[in-house]
Amino acid sequence: MSRPDHMDVAAYALGVLDEQDTERFEEHLASCWACAAELETMVPVVGLLSDIDGETMMALEQTATDPALLDRTLGAVRADRRRTRFRQLLATAAAVVVFGGLTGYGFVSVAGDGQSPGVLAESTPSAPNDPPTSAPTAAPSGPGVGGTEEEGDQVDATDPTTGVQTTMFLVKREYGTRINFSMRKLPGPRICRLVVIRKNASTEVISTWSVPEGGYGTNTRPQGLELSASTSALTAEIKQLQVQSVDANGVASPLVTVPL
């Protein structure tokens, strides 16, 4: 090219240079602060010119000799741009409103204390839970403790030697007898077991458990212990029920005996 490098700033900004001249100017631009500064000032102008389509340029060329027509054409172009910007602003505002509404709804759903009007919460069905077979509880005093009437025939016993107390409820079942019982004044640590002694002198161990150091229903641990066990023996076949303590050698000693 015959033009000096400093004259190619506008052509480079508008993108009208060919590939060879573009590479040459970019090499010159890397070391010329004056061209770089001038190019920076032309960026906004290039952005405005990029919005003008071919039909608008042709209209401007045709109005070059008619100032009044030129003014009307430029006014029409400016009005069209204002309408375009106005539509963009409306679209942006609508997006903000929609997003803000969704965000607010999400915030209320997460942080709100109550449910939104018209929304009904449905409970999730869950599998029925069987009552625990072993749980420390306060010492019962008979049927209906805690508002729930215990099933079965109640038998209470306190051993005069060990001081261990128990309350047992015998429930007749087709398979035999279910025994719900509580233990109090039971010191620990120790291993215990419940033994069924039949009228024919046969015995059956139907439950075993461990007692922690604090025991159950004691001054250290006021809560009693409730357990449940079953035996194949019918209630009429049982002579007595006995809670035994078993030492490390397997030797059992009675803690409390419940005669029937």
CSV table of C-alpha atoms in Angstrom, one decimal:
chain,number,residue,atom,x,y,z
A,1,MET,CA,0.0,0.0,0.0
A,2,SER,CA,1.1,3.6,-0.8
A,3,ARG,CA,-0.6,5.2,2.3
A,4,PRO,CA,1.5,5.8,5.4
A,5,ASP,CA,0.8,3.5,8.3
A,6,HIS,CA,-0.7,6.3,10.4
A,7,MET,CA,-3.5,6.8,7.8
A,8,ASP,CA,-4.8,3.2,8.1
A,9,VAL,CA,-6.4,3.5,11.6
A,10,ALA,CA,-9.9,4.2,10.3
A,11,ALA,CA,-9.7,1.6,7.5
A,12,TYR,CA,-8.5,-1.0,10.1
A,13,ALA,CA,-11.3,-0.1,12.5
A,14,LEU,CA,-13.9,-0.5,9.8
A,15,GLY,CA,-12.3,-3.8,8.6
A,16,VAL,CA,-11.8,-2.8,5.0
A,17,LEU,CA,-8.1,-3.6,4.9
A,18,ASP,CA,-7.0,-6.8,3.1
A,19,GLU,CA,-5.3,-9.5,4.9
A,20,GLN,CA,-1.7,-8.4,4.1
A,21,ASP,CA,-2.4,-4.8,5.0
A,22,THR,CA,-4.1,-5.9,8.2
A,23,GLU,CA,-1.1,-7.8,9.3
A,24,ARG,CA,1.2,-5.0,8.4
A,25,PHE,CA,-0.9,-2.4,10.3
A,26,GLU,CA,-1.1,-4.7,13.4
A,27,GLU,CA,2.7,-4.9,13.5
A,28,HIS,CA,2.8,-1.1,13.2
A,29,LEU,CA,0.1,-0.7,15.9
A,30,ALA,CA,2.1,-2.8,18.4
A,31,SER,CA,4.8,0.0,18.5
A,32,CYS,CA,2.8,3.2,17.8
A,33,TRP,CA,1.0,4.6,20.8
A,34,ALA,CA,-0.5,7.4,18.7
A,35,CYS,CA,-2.3,5.0,16.4
A,36,ALA,CA,-3.4,2.8,19.4
A,37,ALA,CA,-4.9,5.9,21.1
A,38,GLU,CA,-6.7,6.9,17.9
A,39,LEU,CA,-8.0,3.4,17.4
A,40,GLU,CA,-9.4,3.4,20.9
A,41,THR,CA,-11.4,6.6,20.3
A,42,MET,CA,-12.9,5.1,17.1
A,43,VAL,CA,-14.3,2.0,18.7
A,44,PRO,CA,-17.7,3.7,19.8
A,45,VAL,CA,-18.1,5.2,16.3
A,46,VAL,CA,-17.5,1.8,14.6
A,47,GLY,CA,-20.2,0.3,17.0
A,48,LEU,CA,-22.7,3.0,15.8
A,49,LEU,CA,-21.9,2.5,12.2
A,50,SER,CA,-22.3,-1.3,12.5
A,51,ASP,CA,-26.0,-0.7,13.3
A,52,ILE,CA,-26.6,1.0,9.9
A,53,ASP,CA,-27.7,-1.5,7.2
A,54,GLY,CA,-27.1,-1.2,3.5
A,55,GLU,CA,-30.5,0.3,2.7
A,56,THR,CA,-29.8,3.1,5.2
A,57,MET,CA,-26.4,3.8,3.6
A,58,MET,CA,-28.0,4.0,0.1
A,59,ALA,CA,-30.6,6.4,1.4
A,60,LEU,CA,-27.9,8.6,2.9
A,61,GLU,CA,-26.0,8.7,-0.4
A,62,GLN,CA,-29.2,9.8,-2.2
A,63,THR,CA,-29.8,12.6,0.2
A,64,ALA,CA,-26.3,14.1,0.0
A,65,THR,CA,-27.6,16.9,-2.3
A,66,ASP,CA,-30.8,17.5,-0.4
A,67,PRO,CA,-30.2,18.8,3.2
A,68,ALA,CA,-33.9,18.6,4.1
A,69,LEU,CA,-34.2,15.0,2.9
A,70,LEU,CA,-31.0,14.2,4.7
A,71,ASP,CA,-32.4,15.6,8.0
A,72,ARG,CA,-35.6,13.5,7.6
A,73,THR,CA,-33.6,10.4,6.9
A,74,LEU,CA,-31.3,10.8,9.9
A,75,GLY,CA,-34.4,11.5,12.1
A,76,ALA,CA,-36.0,8.3,10.9
A,77,VAL,CA,-32.8,6.4,11.6
A,78,ARG,CA,-32.6,7.9,15.1
A,79,ALA,CA,-36.3,7.1,15.8
A,80,ASP,CA,-35.8,3.5,14.7
A,81,ARG,CA,-32.9,3.2,17.0
A,82,ARG,CA,-34.8,4.6,19.9
A,83,ARG,CA,-37.7,2.2,19.3
A,84,THR,CA,-35.1,-0.7,19.1
A,85,ARG,CA,-33.5,0.4,22.4
A,86,PHE,CA,-37.0,0.8,24.0
A,87,ARG,CA,-38.0,-2.7,23.0
A,88,GLN,CA,-34.7,-4.0,24.4
A,89,LEU,CA,-35.3,-2.2,27.7
A,90,LEU,CA,-38.8,-3.6,27.9
A,91,ALA,CA,-37.5,-7.1,27.3
A,92,THR,CA,-34.8,-6.6,30.0
A,93,ALA,CA,-37.4,-5.3,32.5
A,94,ALA,CA,-39.7,-8.2,31.8
A,95,ALA,CA,-36.9,-10.6,32.4
A,96,VAL,CA,-36.0,-8.9,35.6
A,97,VAL,CA,-39.6,-9.0,36.8
A,98,VAL,CA,-40.0,-12.7,35.9
A,99,PHE,CA,-36.7,-13.7,37.5
A,100,GLY,CA,-37.3,-11.5,40.5
A,101,GLY,CA,-40.7,-13.1,41.0
A,102,LEU,CA,-39.3,-16.6,40.7
A,103,THR,CA,-36.5,-15.7,43.1
A,104,GLY,CA,-38.9,-14.2,45.6
A,105,TYR,CA,-41.1,-17.3,45.4
A,106,GLY,CA,-38.2,-19.5,46.0
A,107,PHE,CA,-37.1,-17.4,48.9
A,108,VAL,CA,-40.5,-17.5,50.5
A,109,SER,CA,-40.7,-21.2,49.9
A,110,VAL,CA,-37.4,-21.8,51.6
A,111,ALA,CA,-37.3,-19.2,54.3
A,112,GLY,CA,-41.0,-18.6,55.0
A,113,ASP,CA,-42.5,-19.8,58.2
A,114,GLY,CA,-45.8,-20.9,56.7
A,115,GLN,CA,-47.2,-22.4,53.6
A,116,SER,CA,-48.3,-20.4,50.6
A,117,PRO,CA,-52.0,-19.8,50.3
A,118,GLY,CA,-53.8,-22.6,48.5
A,119,VAL,CA,-50.9,-25.0,48.9
A,120,LEU,CA,-51.8,-28.1,50.9
A,121,ALA,CA,-49.1,-30.2,52.5
A,122,GLU,CA,-49.6,-33.9,52.2
A,123,SER,CA,-48.1,-36.2,54.7
A,124,THR,CA,-45.8,-38.9,53.3
A,125,PRO,CA,-47.0,-42.4,54.3
A,126,SER,CA,-44.4,-44.4,56.2
A,127,ALA,CA,-44.1,-47.9,57.2
A,128,PRO,CA,-45.6,-48.6,60.7
A,129,ASN,CA,-43.1,-48.9,63.4
A,130,ASP,CA,-43.2,-51.8,65.8
A,131,PRO,CA,-42.9,-50.8,69.5
A,132,PRO,CA,-39.4,-51.3,70.8
A,133,THR,CA,-38.7,-54.5,72.6
A,134,SER,CA,-36.2,-52.9,74.9
A,135,ALA,CA,-36.2,-49.3,76.2
A,136,PRO,CA,-35.4,-47.6,79.5
A,137,THR,CA,-38.5,-46.0,80.9
A,138,ALA,CA,-39.8,-44.5,84.1
A,139,ALA,CA,-40.9,-47.1,86.6
A,140,PRO,CA,-44.5,-48.2,85.9
A,141,SER,CA,-47.0,-48.6,88.7
A,142,GLY,CA,-49.6,-50.7,87.0
A,143,PRO,CA,-51.9,-50.8,84.0
A,144,GLY,CA,-52.5,-47.5,82.3
A,145,VAL,CA,-49.2,-45.9,83.1
A,146,GLY,CA,-48.5,-43.0,80.8
A,147,GLY,CA,-52.1,-43.0,79.6
A,148,THR,CA,-51.9,-46.4,77.8
A,149,GLU,CA,-53.5,-49.4,79.4
A,150,GLU,CA,-51.1,-52.4,79.4
A,151,GLU,CA,-52.5,-55.6,77.9
A,152,GLY,CA,-52.5,-58.8,79.9
A,153,ASP,CA,-52.7,-59.9,83.5
A,154,GLN,CA,-50.4,-57.9,85.8
A,155,VAL,CA,-48.1,-59.5,88.4
A,156,ASP,CA,-45.8,-57.5,90.7
A,157,ALA,CA,-42.9,-58.8,92.7
A,158,THR,CA,-40.1,-57.5,94.9
A,159,ASP,CA,-37.3,-59.7,96.1
A,160,PRO,CA,-36.7,-59.2,99.9
A,161,THR,CA,-33.0,-60.0,99.6
A,162,THR,CA,-31.8,-58.3,96.4
A,163,GLY,CA,-34.5,-55.5,96.5
A,164,VAL,CA,-35.0,-55.9,92.7
A,165,GLN,CA,-38.5,-55.0,91.6
A,166,THR,CA,-40.5,-56.1,88.5
A,167,THR,CA,-43.9,-55.7,87.0
A,168,MET,CA,-45.0,-58.3,84.5
A,169,PHE,CA,-48.0,-58.5,82.1
A,170,LEU,CA,-48.8,-61.9,80.8
A,171,VAL,CA,-50.7,-61.9,77.5
A,172,LYS,CA,-52.3,-65.1,76.2
A,173,ARG,CA,-51.5,-65.9,72.6
A,174,GLU,CA,-52.2,-68.8,70.2
A,175,TYR,CA,-48.6,-69.6,70.1
A,176,GLY,CA,-48.1,-69.5,73.9
A,177,THR,CA,-47.6,-66.4,76.1
A,178,ARG,CA,-46.2,-63.0,75.5
A,179,ILE,CA,-44.6,-61.3,78.6
A,180,ASN,CA,-44.1,-57.6,78.8
A,181,PHE,CA,-42.1,-56.7,81.9
A,182,SER,CA,-40.3,-53.8,83.6
A,183,MET,CA,-37.3,-53.9,85.9
A,184,ARG,CA,-36.4,-51.5,88.7
A,185,LYS,CA,-33.8,-51.3,91.5
A,186,LEU,CA,-31.6,-53.4,89.2
A,187,PRO,CA,-27.9,-52.7,89.8
A,188,GLY,CA,-25.2,-53.2,87.3
A,189,PRO,CA,-23.0,-54.0,85.6
A,190,ARG,CA,-24.3,-57.6,85.1
A,191,ILE,CA,-25.8,-60.0,82.6
A,192,CYS,CA,-29.5,-60.9,83.2
A,193,ARG,CA,-31.9,-63.4,81.8
A,194,LEU,CA,-35.6,-64.2,82.2
A,195,VAL,CA,-36.4,-67.9,82.8
A,196,VAL,CA,-39.8,-69.6,82.5
A,197,ILE,CA,-40.3,-72.4,85.0
A,198,ARG,CA,-43.1,-74.7,84.0
A,199,LYS,CA,-45.3,-76.7,86.4
A,200,ASN,CA,-43.7,-79.9,85.0
A,201,ALA,CA,-40.3,-78.6,86.3
A,202,SER,CA,-38.9,-77.8,82.8
A,203,THR,CA,-37.2,-74.4,82.3
A,204,GLU,CA,-36.8,-72.1,79.3
A,205,VAL,CA,-34.6,-69.0,78.9
A,206,ILE,CA,-36.7,-66.6,76.8
A,207,SER,CA,-34.7,-63.3,77.1
A,208,THR,CA,-31.2,-62.1,78.0
A,209,TRP,CA,-29.9,-58.5,78.4
A,210,SER,CA,-27.0,-56.6,79.8
A,211,VAL,CA,-27.2,-54.0,82.6
A,212,PRO,CA,-24.8,-51.0,82.5
A,213,GLU,CA,-22.8,-49.8,85.5
A,214,GLY,CA,-25.5,-47.4,86.6
A,215,GLY,CA,-28.2,-50.0,86.5
A,216,TYR,CA,-31.9,-49.3,85.9
A,217,GLY,CA,-34.4,-47.7,88.3
A,218,THR,CA,-31.5,-46.8,90.7
A,219,ASN,CA,-30.3,-43.6,92.3
A,220,THR,CA,-27.7,-43.3,89.5
A,221,ARG,CA,-30.2,-44.0,86.7
A,222,PRO,CA,-33.8,-43.4,87.8
A,223,GLN,CA,-35.2,-44.7,84.6
A,224,GLY,CA,-36.4,-48.3,84.6
A,225,LEU,CA,-36.0,-50.9,81.9
A,226,GLU,CA,-38.9,-52.3,79.8
A,227,LEU,CA,-38.5,-55.5,77.9
A,228,SER,CA,-40.7,-58.0,76.0
A,229,ALA,CA,-40.4,-61.7,75.4
A,230,SER,CA,-42.4,-64.7,74.3
A,231,THR,CA,-42.6,-68.4,75.3
A,232,SER,CA,-44.3,-71.4,73.8
A,233,ALA,CA,-45.7,-72.2,77.2
A,234,LEU,CA,-49.4,-71.4,77.8
A,235,THR,CA,-50.1,-69.2,80.8
A,236,ALA,CA,-51.8,-72.1,82.6
A,237,GLU,CA,-48.6,-74.2,82.2
A,238,ILE,CA,-46.3,-71.6,83.9
A,239,LYS,CA,-45.5,-72.0,87.6
A,240,GLN,CA,-43.2,-69.0,88.0
A,241,LEU,CA,-41.0,-66.5,86.1
A,242,GLN,CA,-37.6,-65.7,87.4
A,243,VAL,CA,-35.1,-63.0,86.6
A,244,GLN,CA,-31.5,-64.3,87.1
A,245,SER,CA,-28.1,-62.8,87.2
A,246,VAL,CA,-25.4,-64.7,85.3
A,247,ASP,CA,-21.7,-64.3,86.2
A,248,ALA,CA,-18.6,-64.7,84.0
A,249,ASN,CA,-18.5,-68.4,84.7
A,250,GLY,CA,-22.1,-68.9,83.6
A,251,VAL,CA,-23.4,-69.5,87.1
A,252,ALA,CA,-26.9,-68.0,87.6
A,253,SER,CA,-28.4,-66.6,90.8
A,254,PRO,CA,-32.0,-65.4,91.2
A,255,LEU,CA,-32.7,-61.7,91.4
A,256,VAL,CA,-36.5,-61.7,91.7
A,257,THR,CA,-39.1,-64.5,91.3
A,258,VAL,CA,-42.7,-64.0,90.2
A,259,PRO,CA,-45.0,-66.8,91.2
A,260,LEU,CA,-48.2,-67.5,89.2
